[in-house]
Amino acid sequence: MTEEITMKKIDTFAERSDDKKPRKTHIEAKDFSLFYGDFEAVRKVSMKIPKQKVTAMIGPSGCGKSTLLRSINRMNDLIPSTSATGEMIFDGHNIYAKNIDVVTLRARVGMVFQKPNVFPKSIFDNVAYGPRLQGIKNKQKLAEIVEESLRNAAIWDEVKDRLQANALGMSGGQQQRLCIARALAIKPEILLMDEPTSALDPKATAKIEDLIGELRKQYTIIIVTHNMQQAARVSDLTAFMYEGVLVEFGKTKQLFTNPENPQTENYITGRFG
Amino acid sequence: MRLETRKLLDKAFSGLGLISIAVMAIALLLILTPIVWRGSKAFVFKGTIEHRRVMLEQFHRGNAEKFNKDYAEVVAARAPIYDMLTDFEAGTEQRVSSIETEMDAKKERAKELKAEARVLKREGQTEEAEKLEAEEDRLKDEAKALKTQISELKESRTEPLESVIDALQELFGPMPGQRTPVLLRQQYGQTRWDRTLVKLHEVLYTEEWDYSNADAMGILIEKPRIDQFIGTEMESFFPYLEENISEMMQPRRTFYWQFITDKSKDSHIFGGIWPEVLGTIYLTIGAMIFAIPMGVIAAIYLCEYAKEGRIISFIRICISTLAGVPSIVFGLFGLAFFLNTIQVSDSKSVLAGSLTLSLLILPTIIRSSEEAILAVPRAYKEASLGLGASRWHTVLTVILPAALPGILTGIVISMGRAAGETAPIIFTAAVSVGAPLKLWQTLSQPTPALPWNIYNLCTEHEAVDEIRHVQYGMVFTLVAIVLLLNLGAILMRARISKKLRG
């Protein structure tokens, strides 16, 4: 039996603070395809996602952008009969290699889902869930991490007086920011966001977008969105996908003003999709 | 469809719904009311002095001083009854002896005549001798008649008396001066006022059955016993007894809540139902100890780990089938497997019964747990896994807590079932009479249990009519236990749900 590769990293923040170096590729897909049974949902995608940038993925419904996103931390494993070909390289390893420890991978690639999915526990326990998984039991330490994460998610001031209240009592926007705080508490390097604002009202959406603007300084963020204005507002790079194929991937400004591919142009000008 | 028709249909459906709910409620009421009404009579009833005597002598409960005072009054009230009996017996004795004296005299005279006749014959006075012999025969016949008279007298006085005494002993217990009977139930009179009145009736009236019409059922004919005793010392016995019965028994409203916690004496004639209650608790808890972990773990495996496929579908079908197997089959299986094959204990035991019951309720627990687990939003699972939790950790910290209300419901439903099942424990755990078990004895010893003993008391007890109140008390207790379990679970479920909803 081959030895299991753990994706655990000893000190992730030390490397991240190294700001002077040129931006490196953080995650790279090489001819990556993902199948649901026989259906190829993502078709031979190759892309390099740079570190500490916001990468947006746009495209019509069912184009495979969410699937691609969920492939980055192997959440698609939950769906029976999925299989992948090609490579998804993170930290020097193909994360689809057989002997990868998925649990440690997911601890480094955080995820925020479409609908706020807080646990039916207290606010504190929600945020502390990840750190506790990593074996942090010291109450003081936990409290520090919780506060830091909640501050980073820009929700600390709203909840600091009711940390022991059930998280389900919060509003949708607050719940979503709590989910972000929860994802931040495990100190990931990459934050995947799967349409994080689609279930929220415009006010809450604005708050989340502001938050993304703050978080880009520390994290590599990949965000899937239906809302092209949102992609234009928050992202540095944008990828346009259509029917599982990566059609165009480039700087957001360029993609929205001067797309190379006519399909992209049709989509962003609203002729289809 | 036109609007009016649609409205009418809607109304018809809600009307049908209301009717079916009402029918269910009425049925429940019809079942529960007699159970509660008659069951409560095991706890609250008019107890006689004999009940207090049983309590004092057998259960060491009650105020001895006060009892002795009361009992002295009772003895005084009963004394005339027994005096009349003695008088009557003495009267019989006197009559018999007077007739016997007469008879003896006649026999003596006959003997003398015989001797005289023999002398006369020898002397040749044949005519005289024949006269005497005729006289002798007459006397002999008269003596014979007197003998029949004695036996007739005995028949007419002693036999009715004996049946009165039998009935009276059932009413008041042994007669004064009588040797203490061996059976405990014969050492005391009637402990309950309602039974006292029944027994009193048996003293006052004889029962005969008229079978003259062979095509119909026999007809019960009751005759007052007093008819048999008119003109004797016993004539005032029956009116006196009827008038003074409450002084002789001193009925008092009794609240006997210890019915639940008392052992039974002389197979439920006296005392309570603690061995049965305890046995039921043991069996139910035992079944839960085996069934809950097995059931919940199986459900987790089926929902979270197993890959959907033919084998899993087959297993699911098996579980559903298992849920529909008649309980007596489980009982026989328990006997064959747990007792005969792997021999968990040498005889029937609580352990074997618990194992059998746990198999019976396992399908219910698995199915309800499975449904509860599947009802947990996928989002919780994704969130937990997305944070780098392992599957097992996700199940423990997120899925199980969220599924707990549903799992609890299944557990409680099956608890009620385990508590009330009779067939699986007949061959594996239950006996009709037994002492309350210590905890460690449950591994090797059988126990009485409410469902089995209800059945047993109704069908196989030698004095079914005497202990109706115990049967109803048991039914009441069993229903109360099951309802309490359900109530507790509903409250617990509500609390957990509230916590989960926030």
Short mmCIF file of N, CA and C in Angstrom, two decimals, chain B residues 95-235:
data_model
loop_
_atom_site.label_atom_id
_atom_site.label_comp_id
_atom_site.label_asym_id
_atom_site.label_seq_id
_atom_site.Cartn_x
_atom_site.Cartn_y
_atom_site.Cartn_z
N ARG B 95 -80.60 -33.33 70.18
CA ARG B 95 -81.69 -34.10 69.56
C ARG B 95 -81.24 -35.50 69.21
N VAL B 96 -80.04 -35.55 68.61
CA VAL B 96 -79.55 -36.86 68.21
C VAL B 96 -79.42 -37.75 69.43
N SER B 97 -78.85 -37.19 70.49
CA SER B 97 -78.61 -38.06 71.65
C SER B 97 -79.95 -38.50 72.28
N SER B 98 -80.97 -37.62 72.28
CA SER B 98 -82.24 -38.03 72.88
C SER B 98 -82.86 -39.16 72.06
N ILE B 99 -82.76 -39.03 70.74
CA ILE B 99 -83.30 -40.11 69.90
C ILE B 99 -82.51 -41.38 70.10
N GLU B 100 -81.17 -41.18 70.25
CA GLU B 100 -80.32 -42.35 70.45
C GLU B 100 -80.69 -43.09 71.74
N THR B 101 -80.96 -42.30 72.81
CA THR B 101 -81.36 -42.92 74.08
C THR B 101 -82.63 -43.76 73.87
N GLU B 102 -83.61 -43.16 73.19
CA GLU B 102 -84.87 -43.86 72.93
C GLU B 102 -84.61 -45.15 72.16
N MET B 103 -83.73 -45.01 71.15
CA MET B 103 -83.45 -46.15 70.31
C MET B 103 -82.77 -47.25 71.12
N ASP B 104 -81.81 -46.82 71.92
CA ASP B 104 -81.10 -47.81 72.74
C ASP B 104 -82.06 -48.54 73.67
N ALA B 105 -82.99 -47.76 74.26
CA ALA B 105 -83.98 -48.37 75.17
C ALA B 105 -84.80 -49.43 74.43
N LYS B 106 -85.19 -49.08 73.23
CA LYS B 106 -86.01 -50.03 72.45
C LYS B 106 -85.22 -51.27 72.11
N LYS B 107 -83.93 -51.05 71.76
CA LYS B 107 -83.10 -52.20 71.42
C LYS B 107 -82.95 -53.12 72.64
N GLU B 108 -82.73 -52.45 73.79
CA GLU B 108 -82.55 -53.20 75.05
C GLU B 108 -83.79 -54.06 75.33
N ARG B 109 -84.96 -53.37 75.19
CA ARG B 109 -86.25 -54.04 75.45
C ARG B 109 -86.42 -55.24 74.50
N ALA B 110 -86.05 -55.04 73.27
CA ALA B 110 -86.16 -56.11 72.27
C ALA B 110 -85.31 -57.30 72.69
N LYS B 111 -84.09 -57.01 73.16
CA LYS B 111 -83.21 -58.09 73.60
C LYS B 111 -83.85 -58.88 74.74
N GLU B 112 -84.42 -58.09 75.70
CA GLU B 112 -85.05 -58.75 76.84
C GLU B 112 -86.19 -59.66 76.36
N LEU B 113 -86.99 -59.12 75.48
CA LEU B 113 -88.14 -59.90 74.97
C LEU B 113 -87.67 -61.18 74.29
N LYS B 114 -86.54 -61.03 73.57
CA LYS B 114 -86.02 -62.20 72.87
C LYS B 114 -85.65 -63.30 73.86
N ALA B 115 -84.94 -62.84 74.95
CA ALA B 115 -84.54 -63.82 75.97
C ALA B 115 -85.76 -64.48 76.61
N GLU B 116 -86.76 -63.63 76.91
CA GLU B 116 -87.98 -64.16 77.54
C GLU B 116 -88.65 -65.17 76.62
N ALA B 117 -88.73 -64.80 75.35
CA ALA B 117 -89.38 -65.68 74.38
C ALA B 117 -88.70 -67.03 74.31
N ARG B 118 -87.31 -67.00 74.37
CA ARG B 118 -86.59 -68.26 74.31
C ARG B 118 -86.96 -69.16 75.51
N VAL B 119 -87.04 -68.48 76.70
CA VAL B 119 -87.40 -69.24 77.92
C VAL B 119 -88.78 -69.86 77.76
N LEU B 120 -89.73 -69.07 77.30
CA LEU B 120 -91.11 -69.55 77.14
C LEU B 120 -91.18 -70.72 76.15
N LYS B 121 -90.38 -70.64 75.06
CA LYS B 121 -90.37 -71.72 74.07
C LYS B 121 -89.93 -73.03 74.68
N ARG B 122 -88.86 -72.91 75.49
CA ARG B 122 -88.33 -74.11 76.12
C ARG B 122 -89.37 -74.73 77.03
N GLU B 123 -90.17 -73.88 77.68
CA GLU B 123 -91.19 -74.39 78.59
C GLU B 123 -92.40 -74.90 77.84
N GLY B 124 -92.46 -74.73 76.55
CA GLY B 124 -93.54 -75.27 75.72
C GLY B 124 -94.70 -74.33 75.52
N GLN B 125 -94.52 -73.11 76.02
CA GLN B 125 -95.64 -72.15 75.83
C GLN B 125 -95.45 -71.42 74.49
N THR B 126 -95.62 -72.10 73.42
CA THR B 126 -95.32 -71.61 72.09
C THR B 126 -96.13 -70.37 71.73
N GLU B 127 -97.35 -70.39 72.12
CA GLU B 127 -98.26 -69.28 71.77
C GLU B 127 -97.79 -67.96 72.37
N GLU B 128 -97.41 -68.03 73.64
CA GLU B 128 -96.92 -66.86 74.37
C GLU B 128 -95.63 -66.35 73.72
N ALA B 129 -94.78 -67.33 73.40
CA ALA B 129 -93.47 -66.99 72.82
C ALA B 129 -93.63 -66.24 71.49
N GLU B 130 -94.55 -66.72 70.70
CA GLU B 130 -94.75 -66.06 69.40
C GLU B 130 -95.22 -64.63 69.57
N LYS B 131 -96.03 -64.43 70.57
CA LYS B 131 -96.51 -63.08 70.89
C LYS B 131 -95.34 -62.14 71.19
N LEU B 132 -94.48 -62.71 72.05
CA LEU B 132 -93.32 -61.88 72.45
C LEU B 132 -92.40 -61.59 71.24
N GLU B 133 -92.25 -62.65 70.42
CA GLU B 133 -91.36 -62.45 69.25
C GLU B 133 -91.91 -61.37 68.32
N ALA B 134 -93.26 -61.35 68.19
CA ALA B 134 -93.87 -60.30 67.35
C ALA B 134 -93.60 -58.92 67.95
N GLU B 135 -93.73 -58.88 69.27
CA GLU B 135 -93.43 -57.62 69.97
C GLU B 135 -91.98 -57.19 69.73
N GLU B 136 -91.08 -58.19 69.78
CA GLU B 136 -89.65 -57.92 69.59
C GLU B 136 -89.40 -57.35 68.18
N ASP B 137 -90.01 -57.97 67.19
CA ASP B 137 -89.83 -57.49 65.80
C ASP B 137 -90.30 -56.06 65.65
N ARG B 138 -91.43 -55.76 66.30
CA ARG B 138 -91.99 -54.41 66.23
C ARG B 138 -90.98 -53.40 66.78
N LEU B 139 -90.43 -53.78 67.96
CA LEU B 139 -89.45 -52.87 68.58
C LEU B 139 -88.22 -52.66 67.68
N LYS B 140 -87.79 -53.77 67.10
CA LYS B 140 -86.62 -53.68 66.23
C LYS B 140 -86.89 -52.73 65.06
N ASP B 141 -88.08 -52.88 64.49
CA ASP B 141 -88.44 -51.98 63.39
C ASP B 141 -88.45 -50.53 63.84
N GLU B 142 -89.01 -50.37 65.06
CA GLU B 142 -89.05 -48.99 65.58
C GLU B 142 -87.65 -48.42 65.76
N ALA B 143 -86.74 -49.25 66.26
CA ALA B 143 -85.34 -48.79 66.45
C ALA B 143 -84.72 -48.43 65.10
N LYS B 144 -85.03 -49.27 64.12
CA LYS B 144 -84.50 -48.98 62.79
C LYS B 144 -85.01 -47.64 62.28
N ALA B 145 -86.31 -47.43 62.54
CA ALA B 145 -86.92 -46.16 62.11
C ALA B 145 -86.24 -44.98 62.78
N LEU B 146 -85.94 -45.18 64.06
CA LEU B 146 -85.26 -44.10 64.80
C LEU B 146 -83.86 -43.84 64.19
N LYS B 147 -83.20 -44.93 63.80
CA LYS B 147 -81.87 -44.76 63.20
C LYS B 147 -81.96 -43.91 61.92
N THR B 148 -82.96 -44.24 61.11
CA THR B 148 -83.16 -43.43 59.90
C THR B 148 -83.45 -41.99 60.28
N GLN B 149 -84.24 -41.86 61.37
CA GLN B 149 -84.57 -40.50 61.81
C GLN B 149 -83.29 -39.73 62.15
N ILE B 150 -82.35 -40.41 62.82
CA ILE B 150 -81.08 -39.74 63.17
C ILE B 150 -80.36 -39.29 61.91
N SER B 151 -80.27 -40.22 60.97
CA SER B 151 -79.51 -39.84 59.77
C SER B 151 -80.25 -38.74 59.00
N GLU B 152 -81.58 -38.80 59.05
CA GLU B 152 -82.34 -37.73 58.39
C GLU B 152 -82.11 -36.39 59.08
N LEU B 153 -82.12 -36.46 60.41
CA LEU B 153 -81.90 -35.24 61.19
C LEU B 153 -80.53 -34.66 60.86
N LYS B 154 -79.54 -35.57 60.82
CA LYS B 154 -78.19 -35.10 60.52
C LYS B 154 -78.15 -34.47 59.13
N GLU B 155 -78.81 -35.16 58.21
CA GLU B 155 -78.81 -34.64 56.84
C GLU B 155 -79.46 -33.27 56.79
N SER B 156 -80.55 -33.10 57.48
CA SER B 156 -81.29 -31.85 57.36
C SER B 156 -80.63 -30.73 58.14
N ARG B 157 -79.81 -31.06 59.11
CA ARG B 157 -79.20 -29.99 59.91
C ARG B 157 -77.72 -29.83 59.65
N THR B 158 -76.99 -30.93 59.58
CA THR B 158 -75.54 -30.81 59.50
C THR B 158 -75.07 -30.38 58.12
N GLU B 159 -75.66 -30.96 57.09
CA GLU B 159 -75.17 -30.64 55.76
C GLU B 159 -75.37 -29.19 55.39
N PRO B 160 -76.58 -28.64 55.58
CA PRO B 160 -76.74 -27.20 55.33
C PRO B 160 -75.80 -26.37 56.19
N LEU B 161 -75.60 -26.82 57.43
CA LEU B 161 -74.73 -26.07 58.32
C LEU B 161 -73.31 -26.03 57.76
N GLU B 162 -72.86 -27.20 57.30
CA GLU B 162 -71.49 -27.25 56.78
C GLU B 162 -71.31 -26.29 55.60
N SER B 163 -72.32 -26.24 54.72
CA SER B 163 -72.15 -25.34 53.57
C SER B 163 -72.22 -23.89 54.01
N VAL B 164 -73.01 -23.61 55.08
CA VAL B 164 -73.00 -22.24 55.61
C VAL B 164 -71.63 -21.91 56.17
N ILE B 165 -71.05 -22.88 56.89
CA ILE B 165 -69.74 -22.63 57.51
C ILE B 165 -68.68 -22.40 56.42
N ASP B 166 -68.74 -23.20 55.35
CA ASP B 166 -67.79 -23.01 54.25
C ASP B 166 -67.88 -21.58 53.70
N ALA B 167 -69.12 -21.17 53.44
CA ALA B 167 -69.31 -19.83 52.87
C ALA B 167 -68.85 -18.77 53.86
N LEU B 168 -69.14 -19.02 55.13
CA LEU B 168 -68.79 -18.04 56.15
C LEU B 168 -67.27 -17.92 56.29
N GLN B 169 -66.59 -19.06 56.11
CA GLN B 169 -65.13 -19.00 56.20
C GLN B 169 -64.54 -18.19 55.06
N GLU B 170 -65.17 -18.30 53.90
CA GLU B 170 -64.68 -17.47 52.80
C GLU B 170 -64.91 -16.01 53.09
N LEU B 171 -65.99 -15.73 53.82
CA LEU B 171 -66.31 -14.34 54.12
C LEU B 171 -65.42 -13.78 55.21
N PHE B 172 -65.30 -14.51 56.33
CA PHE B 172 -64.62 -13.96 57.50
C PHE B 172 -63.27 -14.59 57.79
N GLY B 173 -62.89 -15.60 57.03
CA GLY B 173 -61.68 -16.30 57.37
C GLY B 173 -61.98 -17.43 58.34
N PRO B 174 -60.93 -18.06 58.90
CA PRO B 174 -61.15 -19.24 59.74
C PRO B 174 -62.02 -18.93 60.96
N MET B 175 -62.71 -19.98 61.44
CA MET B 175 -63.58 -19.81 62.61
C MET B 175 -62.72 -19.68 63.86
N PRO B 176 -63.24 -19.06 64.87
CA PRO B 176 -62.46 -18.96 66.11
C PRO B 176 -62.16 -20.35 66.63
N GLY B 177 -60.92 -20.55 67.08
CA GLY B 177 -60.56 -21.84 67.64
C GLY B 177 -60.17 -22.86 66.61
N GLN B 178 -60.31 -22.51 65.35
CA GLN B 178 -59.95 -23.46 64.31
C GLN B 178 -58.44 -23.42 64.10
N ARG B 179 -57.86 -24.55 63.64
CA ARG B 179 -56.43 -24.56 63.36
C ARG B 179 -56.13 -23.65 62.16
N THR B 180 -55.00 -22.93 62.19
CA THR B 180 -54.69 -22.02 61.10
C THR B 180 -54.53 -22.80 59.80
N PRO B 181 -55.26 -22.42 58.76
CA PRO B 181 -55.13 -23.15 57.50
C PRO B 181 -53.75 -22.93 56.89
N VAL B 182 -53.36 -23.85 56.00
CA VAL B 182 -52.04 -23.77 55.40
C VAL B 182 -51.99 -22.66 54.36
N LEU B 183 -53.02 -22.59 53.52
CA LEU B 183 -53.01 -21.59 52.46
C LEU B 183 -53.26 -20.20 53.04
N LEU B 184 -52.44 -19.27 52.57
CA LEU B 184 -52.54 -17.92 53.09
C LEU B 184 -53.91 -17.33 52.81
N ARG B 185 -54.47 -17.65 51.64
CA ARG B 185 -55.74 -17.03 51.25
C ARG B 185 -56.87 -17.49 52.17
N GLN B 186 -56.69 -18.67 52.85
CA GLN B 186 -57.74 -19.13 53.76
C GLN B 186 -57.57 -18.59 55.16
N GLN B 187 -56.45 -17.90 55.39
CA GLN B 187 -56.22 -17.37 56.72
C GLN B 187 -56.91 -16.04 56.96
N TYR B 188 -57.37 -15.43 55.86
CA TYR B 188 -58.02 -14.12 56.00
C TYR B 188 -59.37 -14.14 55.32
N GLY B 189 -60.23 -13.22 55.76
CA GLY B 189 -61.52 -13.08 55.12
C GLY B 189 -61.40 -12.19 53.89
N GLN B 190 -62.51 -11.66 53.45
CA GLN B 190 -62.49 -10.82 52.26
C GLN B 190 -61.89 -9.46 52.60
N THR B 191 -60.96 -9.01 51.75
CA THR B 191 -60.28 -7.76 52.05
C THR B 191 -60.98 -6.57 51.41
N ARG B 192 -61.84 -6.84 50.43
CA ARG B 192 -62.49 -5.73 49.72
C ARG B 192 -63.99 -5.78 49.94
N TRP B 193 -64.59 -4.63 50.07
CA TRP B 193 -66.01 -4.54 50.38
C TRP B 193 -66.88 -5.12 49.26
N ASP B 194 -66.49 -4.87 48.00
CA ASP B 194 -67.30 -5.40 46.90
C ASP B 194 -67.31 -6.92 46.91
N ARG B 195 -66.15 -7.51 47.20
CA ARG B 195 -66.10 -8.97 47.28
C ARG B 195 -66.84 -9.47 48.51
N THR B 196 -66.78 -8.66 49.59
CA THR B 196 -67.50 -9.03 50.80
C THR B 196 -68.98 -9.20 50.50
N LEU B 197 -69.54 -8.25 49.77
CA LEU B 197 -70.98 -8.31 49.47
C LEU B 197 -71.30 -9.54 48.62
N VAL B 198 -70.39 -9.87 47.69
CA VAL B 198 -70.62 -11.06 46.87
C VAL B 198 -70.64 -12.31 47.75
N LYS B 199 -69.64 -12.36 48.65
CA LYS B 199 -69.54 -13.55 49.51
C LYS B 199 -70.71 -13.61 50.49
N LEU B 200 -71.16 -12.44 50.94
CA LEU B 200 -72.30 -12.38 51.85
C LEU B 200 -73.53 -12.98 51.16
N HIS B 201 -73.69 -12.64 49.91
CA HIS B 201 -74.79 -13.17 49.13
C HIS B 201 -74.71 -14.70 49.06
N GLU B 202 -73.47 -15.18 48.95
CA GLU B 202 -73.31 -16.64 48.88
C GLU B 202 -73.69 -17.29 50.21
N VAL B 203 -73.48 -16.58 51.31
CA VAL B 203 -73.89 -17.13 52.60
C VAL B 203 -75.42 -17.11 52.70
N LEU B 204 -76.03 -16.06 52.20
CA LEU B 204 -77.47 -15.90 52.38
C LEU B 204 -78.29 -16.76 51.42
N TYR B 205 -77.74 -17.10 50.30
CA TYR B 205 -78.53 -17.83 49.29
C TYR B 205 -77.79 -19.06 48.82
N THR B 206 -78.53 -20.10 48.52
CA THR B 206 -77.92 -21.26 47.87
C THR B 206 -78.12 -21.11 46.37
N GLU B 207 -77.20 -21.71 45.64
CA GLU B 207 -77.33 -21.67 44.20
C GLU B 207 -77.61 -23.06 43.68
N GLU B 208 -78.59 -23.18 42.84
CA GLU B 208 -78.85 -24.46 42.19
C GLU B 208 -79.05 -24.21 40.72
N TRP B 209 -78.72 -25.21 39.96
CA TRP B 209 -78.88 -25.07 38.52
C TRP B 209 -79.98 -25.97 38.03
N ASP B 210 -80.86 -25.41 37.24
CA ASP B 210 -81.98 -26.18 36.71
C ASP B 210 -81.64 -26.59 35.27
N TYR B 211 -81.42 -27.93 35.13
CA TYR B 211 -81.07 -28.42 33.78
C TYR B 211 -82.24 -29.13 33.14
N SER B 212 -83.46 -28.89 33.61
CA SER B 212 -84.60 -29.69 33.15
C SER B 212 -84.83 -29.55 31.64
N ASN B 213 -84.58 -28.37 31.12
CA ASN B 213 -84.69 -28.21 29.67
C ASN B 213 -83.34 -28.52 29.04
N ALA B 214 -83.24 -29.69 28.45
CA ALA B 214 -81.94 -30.17 27.97
C ALA B 214 -81.43 -29.36 26.78
N ASP B 215 -82.34 -28.65 26.12
CA ASP B 215 -81.93 -27.91 24.93
C ASP B 215 -81.37 -26.52 25.26
N ALA B 216 -81.62 -26.08 26.50
CA ALA B 216 -81.18 -24.71 26.82
C ALA B 216 -80.09 -24.76 27.88
N MET B 217 -79.49 -23.61 28.11
CA MET B 217 -78.50 -23.50 29.18
C MET B 217 -79.20 -23.72 30.52
N GLY B 218 -78.43 -24.19 31.50
CA GLY B 218 -79.00 -24.33 32.83
C GLY B 218 -79.43 -22.99 33.39
N ILE B 219 -80.48 -23.03 34.20
CA ILE B 219 -80.96 -21.77 34.78
C ILE B 219 -80.57 -21.74 36.25
N LEU B 220 -80.02 -20.61 36.64
CA LEU B 220 -79.59 -20.47 38.03
C LEU B 220 -80.80 -20.16 38.91
N ILE B 221 -80.96 -20.97 39.96
CA ILE B 221 -82.05 -20.69 40.89
C ILE B 221 -81.43 -20.41 42.25
N GLU B 222 -81.74 -19.27 42.79
CA GLU B 222 -81.21 -18.91 44.11
C GLU B 222 -82.31 -19.08 45.14
N LYS B 223 -81.95 -19.78 46.22
CA LYS B 223 -82.94 -19.95 47.30
C LYS B 223 -82.34 -19.42 48.58
N PRO B 224 -83.12 -18.66 49.34
CA PRO B 224 -82.59 -18.19 50.62
C PRO B 224 -82.31 -19.38 51.53
N ARG B 225 -81.13 -19.32 52.15
CA ARG B 225 -80.76 -20.44 53.01
C ARG B 225 -81.64 -20.50 54.25
N ILE B 226 -82.18 -19.35 54.60
CA ILE B 226 -82.94 -19.28 55.85
C ILE B 226 -84.08 -20.28 55.83
N ASP B 227 -84.60 -20.60 54.63
CA ASP B 227 -85.69 -21.57 54.51
C ASP B 227 -85.34 -22.92 55.12
N GLN B 228 -84.02 -23.23 55.07
CA GLN B 228 -83.62 -24.53 55.58
C GLN B 228 -83.56 -24.55 57.12
N PHE B 229 -83.59 -23.37 57.69
CA PHE B 229 -83.33 -23.32 59.13
C PHE B 229 -84.52 -22.77 59.93
N ILE B 230 -85.67 -22.69 59.29
CA ILE B 230 -86.82 -22.10 60.01
C ILE B 230 -87.17 -22.97 61.21
N GLY B 231 -87.39 -22.31 62.32
CA GLY B 231 -87.76 -23.02 63.53
C GLY B 231 -86.57 -23.58 64.29
N THR B 232 -85.35 -23.18 63.90
CA THR B 232 -84.19 -23.68 64.63
C THR B 232 -83.46 -22.51 65.29
N GLU B 233 -82.34 -22.85 65.95
CA GLU B 233 -81.54 -21.82 66.63
C GLU B 233 -80.94 -20.86 65.60
N MET B 234 -80.88 -21.30 64.35
CA MET B 234 -80.21 -20.51 63.32
C MET B 234 -81.16 -19.52 62.65
N GLU B 235 -82.40 -19.49 63.06
CA GLU B 235 -83.38 -18.68 62.35
C GLU B 235 -82.96 -17.21 62.29
#
